[in-house]
Amino acid sequence: PHPLFRAIRSLLNQSPDLSHSLRLVYAGPHSHIWFSWIHAHNLQAIHHDLGHLPLPLTLGLQQASHLNILLNWAGPAFSGILTGKLYEYLASRTPLLTLVNGPLPDPDLETIARQSGGAKVFYARNAPETDIQNTLSHYLHAWHNGLPTTSPVIPDSLKWDFMMPNFLDSIEWP
């Protein structure tokens, strides 16, 4: 996550007034890990930890956010790690920034991001921080000026009505 946090830190260094309107809100069971990253990049002033919340509250928080951040991973022998959190974020219809730790590409994640229309994928190992920073600046500019942002949608190819017949056809019935 360090390229993301460095990009945020750079934005704050360039525009200190952003600290009054920018918040990094964490809700989940791994606050200690998240806080170590926040501390490493001196982002405590904009950090807010809600701890572990019940699912209905987290879904509401995701919908109320201006941008959701998904930290994901891939490895030489595996990619396409499509967690339930990805689908929650897409269903929230809130722009999504995904940072993948591992080698690129992750074609499955990139395809979903492209098809959703409102998700961006960056790779921690080679993501130019300026690209992440430019993406964040784009969203900040839109929010501050009341401009619309592109919200993701769940692609039809990932919806139940499309996937279930394919799934059932792939099962070898006795």
XYZ file of N, CA and C in Angstrom:
522
model
N 0.805 -1.215 0.000
C 0.000 0.000 0.000
C 0.842 1.271 0.000
N 2.156 1.115 0.107
C 3.019 2.291 0.265
C 2.944 3.275 -0.904
N 2.841 2.832 -2.170
C 2.704 3.829 -3.239
C 1.443 4.691 -3.074
N 0.376 4.096 -2.624
C -0.854 4.844 -2.393
C -0.660 5.872 -1.283
N -0.093 5.443 -0.177
C 0.094 6.354 0.952
C 1.112 7.445 0.635
N 2.119 7.115 -0.168
C 3.074 8.157 -0.579
C 2.386 9.184 -1.484
N 1.494 8.713 -2.354
C 0.756 9.636 -3.221
C -0.148 10.550 -2.385
N -0.794 9.996 -1.386
C -1.642 10.807 -0.500
C -0.790 11.813 0.257
N 0.336 11.362 0.782
C 1.232 12.260 1.515
C 1.700 13.390 0.602
N 2.023 13.075 -0.637
C 2.481 14.084 -1.594
C 1.380 15.113 -1.856
N 0.144 14.650 -2.019
C -0.974 15.580 -2.212
C -1.125 16.512 -1.017
N -0.998 15.955 0.171
C -1.121 16.777 1.376
C 0.037 17.765 1.504
N 1.229 17.351 1.092
C 2.375 18.270 1.136
C 2.178 19.426 0.158
N 1.586 19.126 -1.000
C 1.349 20.158 -2.010
C 0.207 21.092 -1.615
N -0.805 20.530 -0.959
C -2.000 21.307 -0.583
C -2.375 20.983 0.855
N -1.715 21.605 1.824
C -1.979 21.287 3.234
C -3.448 21.451 3.642
N -4.194 22.327 2.963
C -5.606 22.511 3.312
C -6.440 21.255 3.069
N -5.929 20.343 2.255
C -6.657 19.082 2.018
C -6.874 18.306 3.307
N -6.001 18.513 4.285
C -6.129 17.763 5.544
C -7.445 18.065 6.248
N -8.113 19.166 5.882
C -9.394 19.503 6.494
C -10.562 18.763 5.844
N -10.375 18.271 4.621
C -11.476 17.611 3.923
C -11.187 16.166 3.537
N -9.961 15.734 3.654
C -9.586 14.378 3.253
C -9.530 13.478 4.479
N -10.179 12.322 4.403
C -10.167 11.344 5.494
C -9.892 9.957 4.934
N -9.023 9.245 5.632
C -8.814 7.824 5.366
C -9.531 7.079 6.479
N -10.636 6.448 6.143
C -11.450 5.759 7.142
C -11.232 4.265 6.982
N -10.886 3.613 8.081
C -10.686 2.167 8.075
C -11.746 1.527 8.959
N -12.344 0.460 8.460
C -13.264 -0.351 9.249
C -12.903 -1.806 8.990
N -12.465 -2.486 10.009
C -12.101 -3.879 9.834
C -11.331 -4.409 11.026
N -10.982 -5.683 10.962
C -10.342 -6.335 12.105
C -8.820 -6.168 12.179
N -8.203 -5.497 11.213
C -6.741 -5.419 11.173
C -6.232 -3.996 11.358
N -6.813 -3.286 12.298
C -6.452 -1.884 12.535
C -4.960 -1.703 12.784
N -4.352 -2.633 13.502
C -2.933 -2.489 13.850
C -2.048 -2.466 12.598
N -2.393 -3.250 11.597
C -1.611 -3.252 10.355
C -1.843 -1.940 9.608
N -3.100 -1.570 9.455
C -3.456 -0.331 8.764
C -2.767 0.856 9.438
N -2.837 0.912 10.781
C -2.251 2.045 11.485
C -0.736 2.093 11.306
N -0.077 0.952 11.215
C 1.380 0.974 11.002
C 1.716 1.636 9.670
N 0.885 1.414 8.644
C 1.101 2.063 7.349
C 0.802 3.561 7.446
N -0.279 3.901 8.125
C -0.653 5.304 8.316
C 0.480 6.041 9.031
N 0.986 5.428 10.088
C 2.065 6.042 10.874
C 3.341 6.190 10.036
N 3.655 5.179 9.240
C 4.875 5.218 8.421
C 4.865 6.373 7.432
N 3.686 6.840 7.063
C 3.579 7.919 6.079
C 3.032 9.213 6.688
N 3.010 9.253 8.018
C 2.595 10.452 8.750
C 1.211 10.938 8.303
N 0.272 10.020 8.273
C -1.093 10.346 7.854
C -2.092 10.259 9.011
N -1.593 10.296 10.241
C -2.462 10.160 11.404
C -3.535 11.252 11.454
N -3.221 12.450 10.980
C -4.160 13.572 11.068
C -5.414 13.356 10.221
N -5.322 12.521 9.197
C -6.496 12.295 8.344
C -7.064 10.884 8.514
N -6.532 10.141 9.458
C -6.916 8.748 9.677
C -8.045 8.660 10.698
N -9.014 7.809 10.410
C -10.105 7.555 11.348
C -10.375 6.058 11.341
N -10.202 5.404 12.478
C -10.375 3.960 12.594
C -11.707 3.664 13.279
N -12.582 2.991 12.573
C -13.886 2.629 13.125
C -13.898 1.233 13.739
N -12.783 0.508 13.601
C -12.734 -0.848 14.123
C -13.592 -1.795 13.298
N -13.851 -2.937 13.881
C -14.638 -3.965 13.192
C -16.116 -3.636 13.351
N -16.825 -3.480 12.230
C -18.232 -3.100 12.239
C -19.097 -4.228 11.684
N -20.371 -4.264 12.071
C -21.292 -5.235 11.461
C -21.460 -4.945 9.970
N -21.761 -5.973 9.203
C -21.855 -5.859 7.745
C -22.784 -4.737 7.280
N -23.979 -4.583 7.826
C -24.834 -3.494 7.324
C -24.187 -2.114 7.474
N -23.451 -1.904 8.558
C -22.777 -0.614 8.741
C -21.633 -0.436 7.746
N -20.883 -1.503 7.471
C -19.781 -1.379 6.506
C -20.310 -1.127 5.104
N -21.424 -1.771 4.747
C -21.998 -1.534 3.425
C -22.460 -0.082 3.294
N -23.046 0.458 4.349
C -23.452 1.859 4.340
C -22.262 2.791 4.239
N -21.194 2.470 4.943
C -19.972 3.267 4.891
C -19.382 3.251 3.479
N -19.373 2.083 2.838
C -18.856 1.973 1.478
C -19.662 2.829 0.512
N -20.968 2.858 0.682
C -21.825 3.659 -0.193
C -21.650 5.150 0.067
N -21.371 5.527 1.303
C -21.216 6.942 1.656
C -19.830 7.489 1.309
N -18.892 6.611 1.045
C -17.522 7.041 0.742
C -17.452 7.687 -0.635
N -16.459 8.532 -0.814
C -16.217 9.121 -2.132
C -15.348 8.209 -2.982
N -14.528 7.391 -2.311
C -13.630 6.468 -2.999
C -13.354 5.305 -2.066
N -13.531 4.092 -2.569
C -13.155 2.906 -1.797
C -11.797 2.432 -2.283
N -11.008 1.902 -1.360
C -9.668 1.400 -1.667
C -9.633 -0.086 -1.375
N -9.258 -0.859 -2.379
C -9.121 -2.301 -2.223
C -7.647 -2.659 -2.341
N -7.119 -3.300 -1.318
C -5.753 -3.824 -1.368
C -5.868 -5.298 -1.722
N -5.190 -5.706 -2.789
C -5.307 -7.064 -3.295
C -3.910 -7.627 -3.524
N -3.803 -8.841 -3.933
C -2.509 -9.463 -4.152
C -2.571 -10.448 -5.305
N -1.403 -10.740 -5.835
C -1.243 -11.737 -6.889
C 0.157 -12.318 -6.745
N 0.382 -13.471 -7.298
C 1.695 -14.104 -7.218
C 2.035 -14.777 -8.527
N 3.266 -15.280 -8.635
C 3.682 -15.907 -9.886
C 2.789 -17.079 -10.294
N 2.264 -17.797 -9.320
C 1.456 -18.970 -9.631
C -0.040 -18.709 -9.483
N -0.420 -17.491 -9.113
C -1.845 -17.223 -8.938
C -2.145 -15.749 -9.189
N -3.304 -15.526 -9.728
C -3.837 -14.178 -9.900
C -5.340 -14.342 -9.956
N -6.041 -13.262 -10.159
C -7.492 -13.358 -10.205
C -8.100 -13.603 -8.839
N -7.454 -13.066 -7.797
C -8.003 -13.171 -6.446
C -9.156 -12.168 -6.371
N -10.343 -12.658 -6.506
C -11.523 -11.799 -6.553
C -12.315 -12.007 -5.270
N -12.013 -11.180 -4.282
C -12.613 -11.338 -2.970
C -14.039 -10.794 -2.938
N -14.760 -11.191 -1.929
C -16.099 -10.655 -1.716
C -16.072 -9.148 -1.538
N -14.988 -8.631 -0.981
C -14.864 -7.183 -0.781
C -14.905 -6.448 -2.120
N -14.307 -7.020 -3.158
C -14.363 -6.411 -4.488
C -15.815 -6.222 -4.919
N -16.617 -7.262 -4.748
C -18.009 -7.194 -5.171
C -18.823 -6.244 -4.291
N -18.497 -6.188 -2.998
C -19.153 -5.206 -2.126
C -18.868 -3.790 -2.623
N -17.606 -3.532 -2.959
C -17.235 -2.194 -3.418
C -17.902 -1.859 -4.746
N -17.960 -2.810 -5.659
C -18.641 -2.561 -6.932
C -20.128 -2.297 -6.698
N -20.738 -3.071 -5.809
C -22.160 -2.899 -5.525
C -22.448 -1.561 -4.852
N -21.450 -0.971 -4.186
C -21.654 0.315 -3.517
C -21.830 1.452 -4.517
N -21.420 1.212 -5.772
C -21.496 2.224 -6.839
C -20.652 3.455 -6.492
N -19.576 3.215 -5.774
C -18.621 4.251 -5.394
C -17.333 3.996 -6.166
N -16.681 5.021 -6.709
C -15.414 4.787 -7.407
C -14.456 3.944 -6.559
N -13.664 3.141 -7.244
C -12.797 2.171 -6.585
C -11.371 2.286 -7.104
N -10.429 2.361 -6.183
C -9.011 2.309 -6.505
C -8.477 1.011 -5.912
N -7.919 0.167 -6.759
C -7.369 -1.116 -6.323
C -5.856 -1.092 -6.468
N -5.167 -1.498 -5.428
C -3.719 -1.597 -5.449
C -3.361 -3.064 -5.255
N -2.685 -3.631 -6.256
C -2.330 -5.048 -6.245
C -0.870 -5.192 -5.853
N -0.624 -6.001 -4.838
C 0.727 -6.320 -4.418
C 1.119 -7.627 -5.090
N 2.053 -7.564 -5.993
C 2.480 -8.764 -6.702
C 2.771 -8.455 -8.150
N 3.201 -9.478 -8.887
C 3.551 -9.253 -10.289
C 2.312 -8.936 -11.119
N 2.559 -8.260 -12.194
C 1.440 -7.935 -13.056
C 1.486 -8.819 -14.283
N 0.474 -8.889 -15.039
C -0.834 -8.299 -14.810
C -1.734 -9.260 -14.062
N -2.848 -8.753 -13.594
C -3.921 -9.584 -13.051
C -5.090 -9.394 -14.012
N -5.116 -10.200 -15.078
C -6.097 -9.963 -16.142
C -7.549 -10.039 -15.671
N -7.849 -10.909 -14.719
C -9.229 -11.023 -14.250
C -9.669 -9.736 -13.557
N -8.838 -9.231 -12.671
C -9.158 -8.001 -11.955
C -9.216 -6.812 -12.917
N -8.282 -6.755 -13.854
C -8.285 -5.660 -14.820
C -9.528 -5.694 -15.709
N -9.963 -6.886 -16.106
C -11.163 -7.006 -16.933
C -12.382 -6.510 -16.174
N -12.524 -6.921 -14.925
C -13.660 -6.476 -14.122
C -13.609 -4.968 -13.920
N -12.419 -4.439 -13.642
C -12.282 -2.989 -13.450
C -12.683 -2.243 -14.721
N -12.215 -2.721 -15.859
C -12.532 -2.066 -17.135
C -14.030 -2.158 -17.429
N -14.612 -3.335 -17.237
C -16.030 -3.524 -17.520
C -16.919 -2.746 -16.554
N -16.448 -2.545 -15.329
C -17.271 -1.848 -14.329
C -17.373 -0.361 -14.625
N -16.345 0.170 -15.280
C -16.366 1.573 -15.662
C -15.960 2.558 -14.585
N -15.819 2.139 -13.347
C -15.496 3.093 -12.287
C -14.429 2.601 -11.339
N -13.595 1.679 -11.806
C -12.537 1.128 -10.960
C -11.197 1.282 -11.670
N -10.173 1.597 -10.909
C -8.807 1.729 -11.418
C -7.929 0.710 -10.711
N -7.035 0.070 -11.470
C -6.118 -0.922 -10.908
C -4.696 -0.408 -11.053
N -3.970 -0.440 -9.950
C -2.550 -0.092 -9.928
C -1.784 -1.247 -9.296
N -0.503 -1.344 -9.649
C 0.351 -2.410 -9.126
C 1.421 -1.795 -8.236
N 1.500 -2.286 -7.016
C 2.403 -1.704 -6.018
C 3.857 -1.727 -6.463
N 4.249 -2.739 -7.215
C 5.664 -2.863 -7.585
C 6.098 -1.884 -8.664
N 5.161 -1.435 -9.496
C 5.599 -0.555 -10.579
C 4.647 0.607 -10.840
N 3.743 0.852 -9.914
C 2.793 1.953 -10.124
C 3.513 3.279 -9.933
N 3.598 4.074 -10.978
C 4.150 5.412 -10.758
C 3.244 6.157 -9.784
N 3.846 6.642 -8.719
C 3.049 7.349 -7.714
C 2.334 8.539 -8.328
N 2.920 9.091 -9.386
C 2.255 10.223 -10.035
C 0.937 9.780 -10.668
N 0.857 8.544 -11.178
C -0.404 8.047 -11.741
C -1.471 7.920 -10.651
N -1.073 7.375 -9.513
C -2.006 7.263 -8.387
C -2.400 8.655 -7.918
N -1.418 9.525 -7.798
C -1.673 10.894 -7.358
C -2.612 11.616 -8.329
N -2.397 11.441 -9.628
C -3.270 12.063 -10.625
C -4.698 11.537 -10.526
N -4.849 10.249 -10.279
C -6.183 9.672 -10.115
C -6.863 10.264 -8.889
N -6.136 10.328 -7.779
C -6.702 10.917 -6.568
C -7.041 12.388 -6.786
N -6.163 13.111 -7.472
C -6.415 14.537 -7.761
C -7.668 14.710 -8.604
N -7.845 13.823 -9.581
C -9.043 13.870 -10.422
C -10.306 13.758 -9.572
N -10.329 12.766 -8.676
C -11.497 12.586 -7.817
C -11.678 13.758 -6.864
N -10.594 14.246 -6.275
C -10.684 15.396 -5.365
C -11.242 16.620 -6.079
N -10.761 16.866 -7.273
C -11.244 18.004 -8.055
C -12.753 17.866 -8.327
N -13.161 16.665 -8.707
C -14.577 16.433 -8.995
C -15.430 16.671 -7.742
N -15.016 16.120 -6.602
C -15.811 16.264 -5.384
C -15.879 17.720 -4.933
N -14.759 18.390 -4.965
C -14.718 19.790 -4.501
C -15.529 20.713 -5.391
N -15.703 20.340 -6.650
C -16.428 21.191 -7.590
C -17.821 20.655 -7.937
N -18.258 19.647 -7.211
C -19.590 19.106 -7.427
C -19.775 18.424 -8.762
N -18.676 17.959 -9.350
C -18.747 17.283 -10.649
C -19.009 15.791 -10.442
N -19.663 15.169 -11.393
C -19.919 13.730 -11.243
C -18.634 12.925 -11.420
N -18.596 11.808 -10.754
C -17.503 10.852 -10.948
C -18.111 9.588 -11.533
N -17.295 8.800 -12.183
C -17.775 7.565 -12.783
C -17.897 6.515 -11.691
N -19.093 6.008 -11.515
C -19.338 4.975 -10.518
C -19.289 3.612 -11.182
N -18.688 2.638 -10.500
C -18.639 1.303 -11.102
C -19.997 0.624 -11.063
N -20.168 -0.299 -11.959
C -21.339 -1.166 -11.961
C -20.837 -2.602 -12.050
N -21.619 -3.516 -11.547
C -21.231 -4.923 -11.676
C -21.534 -5.340 -13.111
N -20.511 -5.787 -13.845
C -20.732 -6.194 -15.235
C -21.759 -7.319 -15.330
N -22.546 -7.296 -16.398
C -23.565 -8.331 -16.597
C -22.974 -9.731 -16.543
N -21.744 -9.877 -17.033
C -21.115 -11.204 -17.067
C -20.835 -11.754 -15.671
N -20.929 -10.903 -14.639
C -20.688 -11.359 -13.269
C -21.964 -11.444 -12.444
N -23.078 -11.179 -13.062
C -24.340 -11.228 -12.332
C -24.857 -12.653 -12.269
N -25.625 -12.913 -11.238
C -26.147 -14.242 -10.944
C -26.833 -14.866 -12.150
N -27.710 -14.106 -12.802
C -28.492 -14.651 -13.922
C -27.609 -15.126 -15.067
N -26.452 -14.542 -15.220
C -25.534 -14.940 -16.275
C -24.630 -16.080 -15.811
N -24.128 -15.978 -14.579
C -23.134 -16.934 -14.105
C -23.723 -18.289 -13.720
N -24.910 -18.304 -13.127
C -25.450 -19.555 -12.611
C -25.696 -20.590 -13.705
N -26.279 -20.255 -14.849
C -26.438 -21.293 -15.885
C -25.090 -21.868 -16.339
N -24.071 -21.020 -16.462
C -22.744 -21.513 -16.845
C -22.180 -22.434 -15.766
N -22.386 -22.038 -14.518
C -21.911 -22.868 -13.405
C -22.602 -24.236 -13.404
N -23.906 -24.218 -13.539
C -24.650 -25.482 -13.524
C -24.280 -26.361 -14.715
N -24.025 -25.755 -15.852
C -23.615 -26.525 -17.037
C -22.234 -27.157 -16.835
N -21.411 -26.563 -15.987
C -20.043 -27.077 -15.810
C -19.973 -28.220 -14.797
N -21.040 -28.452 -14.063
C -21.042 -29.518 -13.070
C -21.293 -30.851 -13.741
N -20.488 -31.819 -13.365
C -20.700 -33.179 -13.872
C -21.665 -33.882 -12.922
N -22.886 -34.014 -13.400
C -23.927 -34.617 -12.569
C -23.815 -36.131 -12.630
N -24.101 -36.833 -11.527
C -24.004 -38.316 -11.524
C -25.043 -38.960 -12.415
